[in-house]
Tab-separated table of C-alpha atoms in Angstrom:
chain	number	residue	atom	x	y	z
A	8	MET	CA	-54.718	-90.800	176.582
A	9	ALA	CA	-56.402	-89.788	179.772
A	10	ALA	CA	-54.644	-92.164	182.116
A	11	SER	CA	-51.919	-90.721	184.303
A	12	LEU	CA	-48.328	-91.933	184.208
A	13	ASN	CA	-47.141	-90.746	187.585
A	14	LYS	CA	-43.458	-91.162	188.308
A	15	PRO	CA	-42.478	-93.423	191.215
A	16	ASN	CA	-41.233	-91.918	194.438
A	17	PRO	CA	-37.443	-91.501	194.475
A	18	LYS	CA	-35.808	-94.517	196.100
A	19	PRO	CA	-32.466	-96.216	195.695
A	20	LEU	CA	-32.130	-98.341	192.587
A	21	VAL	CA	-32.528	-102.050	193.134
A	22	PHE	CA	-29.784	-102.681	190.597
A	23	SER	CA	-26.307	-103.235	191.950
A	24	SER	CA	-23.721	-100.526	191.400
A	25	LEU	CA	-20.818	-100.998	189.074
A	26	SER	CA	-17.124	-101.179	189.595
A	27	LEU	CA	-16.318	-101.221	185.892
A	28	PRO	CA	-13.441	-98.931	184.923
A	29	GLN	CA	-13.917	-96.506	182.085
A	30	PRO	CA	-12.672	-98.164	178.884
A	31	SER	CA	-9.199	-97.059	177.901
A	32	ASN	CA	-8.630	-95.370	174.572
A	33	PRO	CA	-8.146	-97.900	171.767
A	34	PRO	CA	-4.680	-98.032	170.192
A	35	TYR	CA	-5.741	-96.363	166.981
A	36	LEU	CA	-6.454	-93.124	168.840
A	37	HIS	CA	-2.711	-92.611	169.074
A	38	ARG	CA	-1.551	-94.120	165.798
A	39	ARG	CA	0.423	-91.813	163.526
A	40	ARG	CA	0.815	-92.183	159.793
A	41	ARG	CA	3.448	-89.819	158.517
A	42	ARG	CA	2.027	-86.304	158.914
A	43	ARG	CA	-1.580	-87.250	159.498
A	44	ARG	CA	-3.301	-88.387	162.660
A	45	VAL	CA	-6.196	-90.817	162.500
A	46	LEU	CA	-8.691	-90.039	165.248
A	47	SER	CA	-11.423	-92.594	165.867
A	48	LEU	CA	-14.165	-90.649	167.590
A	49	MET	CA	-17.473	-92.424	167.126
A	50	ALA	CA	-18.777	-95.902	166.471
A	51	LEU	CA	-21.810	-97.273	164.645
A	52	VAL	CA	-23.355	-100.745	164.850
A	53	ALA	CA	-25.866	-102.025	162.284
A	54	GLY	CA	-27.853	-105.263	162.135
A	55	SER	CA	-29.160	-107.020	159.049
A	56	TYR	CA	-31.669	-109.608	157.858
A	57	GLU	CA	-28.707	-111.732	156.784
A	58	ARG	CA	-27.813	-112.234	160.511
A	59	PHE	CA	-24.624	-110.182	160.207
A	60	ILE	CA	-23.686	-107.453	162.660
A	61	TRP	CA	-21.631	-104.581	161.231
A	62	GLY	CA	-19.377	-102.248	163.194
A	63	PHE	CA	-17.901	-99.007	161.871
A	64	SER	CA	-15.613	-96.408	163.336
A	65	LEU	CA	-16.187	-92.836	162.219
A	66	LYS	CA	-12.723	-91.382	161.790
A	67	THR	CA	-11.373	-87.991	160.866
A	68	LEU	CA	-8.040	-87.604	159.091
A	69	THR	CA	-6.229	-84.491	160.324
A	70	ALA	CA	-2.840	-82.872	159.972
A	71	SER	CA	-2.911	-81.926	163.659
A	72	ALA	CA	-5.019	-82.691	166.684
A	73	SER	CA	-6.728	-79.304	166.608
A	74	SER	CA	-7.621	-79.017	162.919
A	75	SER	CA	-10.575	-80.588	161.154
A	76	GLY	CA	-10.310	-83.000	158.245
A	77	ALA	CA	-12.103	-85.474	156.046
A	78	LEU	CA	-14.373	-88.089	157.594
A	79	ALA	CA	-14.369	-91.783	156.818
A	80	LEU	CA	-16.417	-94.792	157.940
A	81	ALA	CA	-13.815	-97.476	158.623
A	82	PRO	CA	-14.971	-101.090	159.174
A	83	LEU	CA	-14.449	-102.399	162.704
A	84	PHE	CA	-15.956	-105.865	162.334
A	85	SER	CA	-18.524	-107.978	160.542
A	86	TYR	CA	-19.807	-111.131	162.252
A	87	PRO	CA	-22.492	-113.685	161.389
A	88	ALA	CA	-23.572	-113.009	164.951
A	89	HIS	CA	-27.025	-114.598	165.119
A	90	ALA	CA	-28.681	-117.686	163.683
A	91	GLY	CA	-31.460	-115.526	162.219
A	92	PRO	CA	-32.230	-111.900	161.320
A	93	ILE	CA	-30.980	-109.235	163.717
A	94	ARG	CA	-33.925	-107.209	164.964
A	95	CYS	CA	-32.402	-104.586	167.260
A	96	VAL	CA	-29.096	-103.054	168.377
A	97	ALA	CA	-28.048	-100.668	171.162
A	98	VAL	CA	-24.812	-98.930	172.164
A	99	ALA	CA	-23.905	-97.744	175.654
A	100	PRO	CA	-22.878	-94.065	175.357
A	101	ARG	CA	-19.086	-93.544	175.499
A	102	ALA	CA	-18.542	-97.016	176.950
A	103	GLY	CA	-17.581	-98.839	173.762
A	104	LEU	CA	-20.136	-101.579	174.517
A	105	ALA	CA	-22.882	-102.739	172.166
A	106	ALA	CA	-25.660	-105.325	172.187
A	107	SER	CA	-27.817	-106.953	169.526
A	108	GLY	CA	-31.015	-108.993	169.697
A	109	GLY	CA	-32.125	-111.510	167.125
A	110	SER	CA	-34.807	-113.936	166.086
A	111	ASP	CA	-32.648	-116.779	167.477
A	112	ASP	CA	-33.725	-115.957	171.078
A	113	THR	CA	-30.362	-114.490	172.100
A	114	VAL	CA	-28.718	-111.207	173.014
A	115	ARG	CA	-25.081	-110.805	171.968
A	116	LEU	CA	-22.532	-108.347	173.370
A	117	TYR	CA	-19.642	-106.575	171.623
A	118	ASP	CA	-16.613	-104.571	172.723
A	119	LEU	CA	-16.159	-101.805	170.162
A	120	PRO	CA	-12.583	-100.616	170.927
A	121	THR	CA	-11.248	-104.158	170.450
A	122	ALA	CA	-13.847	-105.180	167.824
A	123	ALA	CA	-14.542	-108.315	169.879
A	124	ASP	CA	-17.653	-110.475	170.061
A	125	LEU	CA	-18.151	-111.068	173.794
A	126	GLY	CA	-20.682	-113.845	173.365
A	127	PRO	CA	-24.411	-114.393	173.908
A	128	LEU	CA	-26.911	-114.031	176.737
A	129	LEU	CA	-29.248	-117.013	176.546
A	130	ASP	CA	-31.901	-115.991	179.081
A	131	PRO	CA	-34.600	-114.876	176.608
A	132	SER	CA	-36.935	-117.714	175.647
A	133	ALA	CA	-38.247	-116.003	172.503
A	134	ALA	CA	-37.003	-113.724	169.726
A	135	VAL	CA	-35.491	-110.499	171.079
A	136	SER	CA	-37.342	-107.495	169.709
A	137	ALA	CA	-35.793	-104.504	171.543
A	138	VAL	CA	-32.652	-103.747	173.588
A	139	ALA	CA	-31.610	-100.628	175.512
A	140	PHE	CA	-28.781	-99.603	177.841
A	141	TYR	CA	-29.071	-97.440	180.900
A	142	SER	CA	-25.792	-95.626	181.555
A	143	ARG	CA	-24.626	-93.183	184.175
A	144	GLY	CA	-21.939	-91.068	182.554
A	145	PRO	CA	-19.553	-93.290	180.572
A	146	VAL	CA	-20.379	-96.402	182.604
A	147	PRO	CA	-23.264	-98.729	181.614
A	148	ARG	CA	-25.402	-99.696	184.597
A	149	ASN	CA	-28.072	-101.957	183.120
A	150	LEU	CA	-29.168	-103.663	179.925
A	151	LEU	CA	-32.850	-104.168	179.102
A	152	ALA	CA	-33.966	-106.754	176.547
A	153	ALA	CA	-37.572	-107.385	175.470
A	154	SER	CA	-38.683	-110.605	173.809
A	155	ASP	CA	-41.637	-111.765	171.735
A	156	ASP	CA	-43.196	-113.621	174.666
A	157	GLY	CA	-44.008	-110.315	176.394
A	158	LEU	CA	-41.150	-110.462	178.912
A	159	LEU	CA	-38.564	-107.800	179.713
A	160	HIS	CA	-35.200	-109.059	180.984
A	161	LEU	CA	-33.163	-106.759	183.250
A	162	TYR	CA	-29.400	-107.301	183.465
A	163	ASP	CA	-26.725	-105.810	185.658
A	164	ALA	CA	-24.031	-104.564	183.281
A	165	ASP	CA	-21.358	-105.753	185.718
A	166	GLY	CA	-21.029	-109.311	184.482
A	167	PHE	CA	-24.505	-109.181	182.889
A	168	ALA	CA	-26.181	-111.205	185.584
A	169	LEU	CA	-29.945	-111.495	185.092
A	170	LEU	CA	-31.684	-109.429	187.774
A	171	ALA	CA	-35.315	-110.052	186.838
A	172	SER	CA	-37.695	-111.025	184.058
A	173	LEU	CA	-40.833	-108.893	184.127
A	174	ARG	CA	-44.167	-109.590	182.467
A	175	VAL	CA	-44.718	-106.434	180.404
A	176	PHE	CA	-47.228	-107.594	177.768
A	177	PRO	CA	-49.321	-110.733	177.212
A	178	ARG	CA	-47.464	-113.774	175.940
A	179	HIS	CA	-48.480	-113.160	172.341
A	180	GLU	CA	-47.333	-109.505	172.243
A	181	ALA	CA	-43.770	-108.425	171.542
A	182	ALA	CA	-42.284	-105.058	172.496
A	183	ASP	CA	-41.285	-103.049	169.427
A	184	GLY	CA	-39.591	-100.259	171.369
A	185	LEU	CA	-37.928	-99.510	174.721
A	186	ALA	CA	-36.923	-96.238	176.351
A	187	VAL	CA	-35.208	-95.673	179.703
A	188	HIS	CA	-35.686	-92.340	181.476
A	189	PRO	CA	-32.411	-90.427	182.068
A	190	THR	CA	-32.869	-90.959	185.822
A	191	GLY	CA	-32.914	-94.729	185.359
A	192	ARG	CA	-36.017	-94.995	187.550
A	193	VAL	CA	-38.634	-95.734	184.908
A	194	ALA	CA	-38.835	-97.157	181.406
A	195	LEU	CA	-41.464	-97.273	178.684
A	196	ALA	CA	-42.263	-100.139	176.329
A	197	VAL	CA	-44.595	-100.160	173.317
A	198	GLY	CA	-46.119	-103.417	172.086
A	199	ARG	CA	-46.848	-104.741	168.642
A	200	SER	CA	-50.565	-105.096	169.386
A	201	GLY	CA	-50.956	-101.539	170.683
A	202	GLY	CA	-49.841	-101.839	174.285
A	203	LEU	CA	-48.037	-99.141	176.264
A	204	ALA	CA	-46.423	-100.112	179.558
A	205	MET	CA	-44.531	-98.129	182.175
A	206	LEU	CA	-41.962	-100.021	184.226
A	207	ASN	CA	-40.862	-99.038	187.693
A	208	LEU	CA	-37.177	-99.931	187.634
A	209	VAL	CA	-36.800	-99.045	191.304
A	210	ARG	CA	-39.235	-101.731	192.452
A	211	GLY	CA	-38.761	-104.040	189.495
A	212	ARG	CA	-42.394	-104.248	188.347
A	213	ARG	CA	-44.863	-102.881	185.816
A	214	SER	CA	-46.580	-99.815	187.229
A	215	PHE	CA	-48.951	-98.859	184.413
A	216	ALA	CA	-50.386	-100.292	181.179
A	217	CYS	CA	-52.933	-99.158	178.611
A	218	ARG	CA	-53.964	-99.664	174.981
A	219	LEU	CA	-53.171	-97.130	172.278
A	220	GLU	CA	-55.453	-96.250	169.397
A	221	ARG	CA	-52.748	-97.409	166.969
A	222	PRO	CA	-49.752	-99.618	167.762
A	223	ALA	CA	-46.534	-97.642	168.230
A	224	THR	CA	-43.294	-98.963	166.771
A	225	ALA	CA	-40.794	-96.758	168.644
A	226	VAL	CA	-40.591	-94.727	171.855
A	227	ALA	CA	-37.947	-92.405	173.306
A	228	TYR	CA	-37.486	-89.948	176.156
A	229	THR	CA	-36.319	-86.447	175.284
A	230	GLU	CA	-36.612	-82.747	176.183
A	231	ASP	CA	-38.255	-79.927	174.287
A	232	GLY	CA	-36.534	-76.608	173.587
A	233	ALA	CA	-37.513	-75.261	177.012
A	234	GLY	CA	-36.176	-78.299	178.878
A	235	GLY	CA	-39.576	-79.904	179.427
A	236	ASP	CA	-39.519	-83.652	180.129
A	237	ARG	CA	-41.143	-85.419	177.170
A	238	PHE	CA	-41.478	-88.763	175.466
A	239	VAL	CA	-42.248	-89.402	171.821
A	240	MET	CA	-43.908	-92.353	170.068
A	241	ALA	CA	-44.101	-93.268	166.384
A	242	ALA	CA	-47.226	-94.942	164.987
A	243	GLU	CA	-47.518	-95.346	161.214
A	244	GLU	CA	-46.964	-91.901	159.644
A	245	LYS	CA	-47.462	-89.920	162.872
A	246	VAL	CA	-45.256	-89.061	165.848
A	247	THR	CA	-46.892	-87.933	169.079
A	248	VAL	CA	-45.127	-85.775	171.664
A	249	HIS	CA	-46.240	-86.424	175.265
A	250	ASP	CA	-45.680	-84.832	178.644
A	251	SER	CA	-43.738	-87.391	180.699
A	252	GLU	CA	-45.651	-86.541	183.873
A	253	ASP	CA	-49.223	-87.294	182.768
A	254	ALA	CA	-48.800	-88.653	179.200
A	255	ARG	CA	-51.026	-85.961	177.658
A	256	ILE	CA	-50.413	-85.317	173.971
A	257	ILE	CA	-48.705	-81.984	173.353
A	258	HIS	CA	-48.228	-82.290	169.588
A	259	GLU	CA	-49.132	-84.752	166.862
A	260	ILE	CA	-46.665	-84.623	163.993
A	261	ASN	CA	-47.701	-85.917	160.565
A	262	CYS	CA	-44.605	-87.116	158.708
A	263	GLY	CA	-46.463	-87.991	155.503
A	264	LYS	CA	-45.384	-91.627	155.288
A	265	ARG	CA	-44.669	-94.397	157.761
A	266	VAL	CA	-41.946	-93.570	160.286
A	267	LEU	CA	-39.452	-96.419	160.707
A	268	ALA	CA	-36.777	-94.649	162.755
A	269	PHE	CA	-36.306	-91.543	164.862
A	270	ALA	CA	-33.686	-90.034	167.140
A	271	PRO	CA	-34.039	-87.164	169.655
A	272	ALA	CA	-31.421	-84.429	169.599
A	273	LYS	CA	-30.508	-81.514	171.801
A	274	LYS	CA	-32.242	-78.144	171.598
A	275	GLY	CA	-35.621	-79.870	171.358
A	276	LEU	CA	-35.210	-81.469	167.929
A	277	LEU	CA	-36.363	-84.863	166.707
A	278	TYR	CA	-35.017	-86.466	163.514
A	279	THR	CA	-37.325	-88.892	161.694
A	280	GLY	CA	-36.977	-91.200	158.707
A	281	GLY	CA	-38.857	-94.038	157.069
A	282	GLU	CA	-40.839	-94.868	153.954
A	283	GLU	CA	-40.411	-91.326	152.657
A	284	ARG	CA	-36.650	-92.044	152.198
A	285	GLY	CA	-35.773	-88.612	153.586
A	286	ILE	CA	-34.721	-87.281	156.986
A	287	ALA	CA	-36.672	-84.500	158.692
A	288	ALA	CA	-35.850	-82.407	161.767
A	289	TRP	CA	-38.873	-81.421	163.905
A	290	ASP	CA	-39.148	-78.828	166.650
A	291	LEU	CA	-40.773	-80.558	169.617
A	292	SER	CA	-41.937	-77.247	171.118
A	293	SER	CA	-43.954	-76.231	168.059
A	294	GLY	CA	-44.443	-79.547	166.275
A	295	LYS	CA	-43.186	-77.992	163.021
A	296	VAL	CA	-40.569	-79.226	160.595
A	297	MET	CA	-37.343	-77.214	160.780
A	298	SER	CA	-35.318	-78.787	157.965
A	299	ARG	CA	-35.378	-81.795	155.686
A	300	ILE	CA	-33.137	-83.943	153.474
A	301	GLU	CA	-35.195	-85.005	150.494
A	302	ASP	CA	-34.210	-88.444	149.156
A	303	ALA	CA	-31.477	-88.967	151.738
A	304	HIS	CA	-31.433	-92.626	150.637
A	305	PRO	CA	-32.694	-94.471	147.546
A	306	THR	CA	-34.747	-96.795	149.790
A	307	ARG	CA	-36.515	-96.513	153.136
A	308	VAL	CA	-34.595	-95.278	156.171
A	309	LYS	CA	-34.274	-97.957	158.882
A	310	GLY	CA	-32.066	-96.211	161.456
A	311	ILE	CA	-30.954	-92.749	162.629
A	312	VAL	CA	-28.240	-91.855	165.149
A	313	VAL	CA	-27.524	-88.324	166.411
A	314	PHE	CA	-23.989	-87.651	167.657
A	315	ASP	CA	-24.601	-84.696	169.983
A	316	ASN	CA	-23.428	-86.093	173.330
A	317	LYS	CA	-19.774	-85.011	173.244
A	318	ASN	CA	-20.388	-81.504	174.648
A	319	ASP	CA	-16.953	-80.285	173.557
A	320	GLY	CA	-18.073	-77.621	171.101
A	321	SER	CA	-16.442	-79.392	168.144
A	322	GLU	CA	-17.924	-79.848	164.702
A	323	LEU	CA	-18.399	-83.526	165.508
A	324	CYS	CA	-21.323	-82.595	167.776
A	325	ASN	CA	-23.339	-81.813	164.633
A	326	LEU	CA	-23.166	-85.208	162.932
A	327	ILE	CA	-26.082	-87.499	162.094
A	328	ALA	CA	-25.898	-91.063	160.786
A	329	SER	CA	-28.623	-92.805	158.810
A	330	ALA	CA	-29.001	-96.329	157.434
A	331	SER	CA	-31.306	-97.615	154.709
A	332	SER	CA	-32.687	-101.031	153.859
A	333	ASP	CA	-30.368	-101.324	150.841
A	334	GLY	CA	-27.318	-101.499	153.125
A	335	ILE	CA	-26.021	-97.928	152.847
A	336	ILE	CA	-24.942	-95.916	155.903
A	337	ARG	CA	-24.384	-92.177	155.500
A	338	ILE	CA	-23.047	-89.384	157.705
A	339	TRP	CA	-24.587	-85.887	157.528
A	340	ASP	CA	-23.801	-82.467	158.972
A	341	ALA	CA	-26.907	-81.139	160.747
A	342	ARG	CA	-25.923	-77.556	159.932
A	343	MET	CA	-25.941	-78.333	156.213
A	344	ILE	CA	-29.412	-79.839	156.558
A	345	ALA	CA	-30.657	-76.577	158.050
A	346	LYS	CA	-29.073	-74.618	155.178
A	347	GLY	CA	-30.641	-76.821	152.555
A	348	LYS	CA	-27.301	-78.144	151.262
A	349	PRO	CA	-27.256	-81.770	152.364
A	350	THR	CA	-24.301	-83.773	151.072
A	351	PRO	CA	-23.087	-86.942	152.818
A	352	LEU	CA	-19.774	-86.435	154.591
A	353	ALA	CA	-19.015	-90.175	154.560
A	354	GLU	CA	-20.647	-93.343	153.317
A	355	ALA	CA	-20.346	-97.115	153.652
A	356	ASN	CA	-22.154	-99.881	151.800
A	357	THR	CA	-22.655	-103.143	153.694
A	358	LYS	CA	-24.459	-104.748	150.741
A	359	ALA	CA	-26.907	-106.196	153.226
A	360	ARG	CA	-30.550	-105.556	154.108
A	361	LEU	CA	-30.093	-103.425	157.192
A	362	THR	CA	-32.735	-103.560	159.900
A	363	CYS	CA	-31.410	-101.307	162.685
A	364	LEU	CA	-28.672	-98.826	163.606
A	365	ALA	CA	-27.140	-97.584	166.872
A	366	GLY	CA	-24.064	-95.580	167.753
A	367	SER	CA	-22.225	-93.355	170.208
A	368	SER	CA	-19.049	-91.408	170.724
A	369	LEU	CA	-16.215	-93.512	172.117
A	370	LYS	CA	-15.170	-91.027	174.837
């Protein structure tokens, strides 16, 4: 990819600022049961072909606030949220806010601490194929939603007013993946027919577009082990690592079989899963596999979430969640993966055909 993806000049965001307060701790954070405390620390949201949205709270049962204990995936909610299959989900980090997009041309919002369905956004005029939040700290600033008619809808998270609808791809091309840069100034979208588009979120327009050799199904911004600004794309069985400044390919990772999900992690790692049914951790600096869970699921992996954004030094910073198409969600300890002793720490079975997974810590 020879074309340059230059970053826009720094200017104030066109999106309005928020006055949303940080969500208060849900009641179950302080609930006591005899001698054990139940701490709800993280949340997961999964979508399914059967139009149901599933919410889970990852809890730890402890004898005291400072000691560790067993983990459990406790159900938060289960709604027949959409009129058709759910195609994508996203969670705003630490905000307790989630969104889902479906084939019924709607985006729905959820409040995780109260397990409430907040209702739909009806602006998309076609099936919603990708959603993403941009957050600053614990406060969501914007929601991005891409639809099958090639449009990207930008919402202000304060009231979810529609700010703009941008033409990202031709009318026949849907976006399969969205990624917002940590600065909130630019975003990337990959299209089902092989398109790659860069969006200038400062000016509210598409700033660059090109065609890839093979259509990418997912894209994400991340950093390598040295702190270099990177983005990664998955296309069939390969993942390419690019320099965010000029889009040059730094590494091409061959995962063996088709990649259906990936999630960047700190220290320059990228976790991948898909048709191989396992989960692999790759070093973005070298392009080599660091560890692997063979047969993590009995069927293909459809979603991966890395819980490493708490920054409190606790064991909970090492957790990874994965979901498979047979409805099973599992929690793993990344340190056990590296030691070659992978055993799920917790598990839940939705008995549904899961299509996507998202999650975040609740504080």
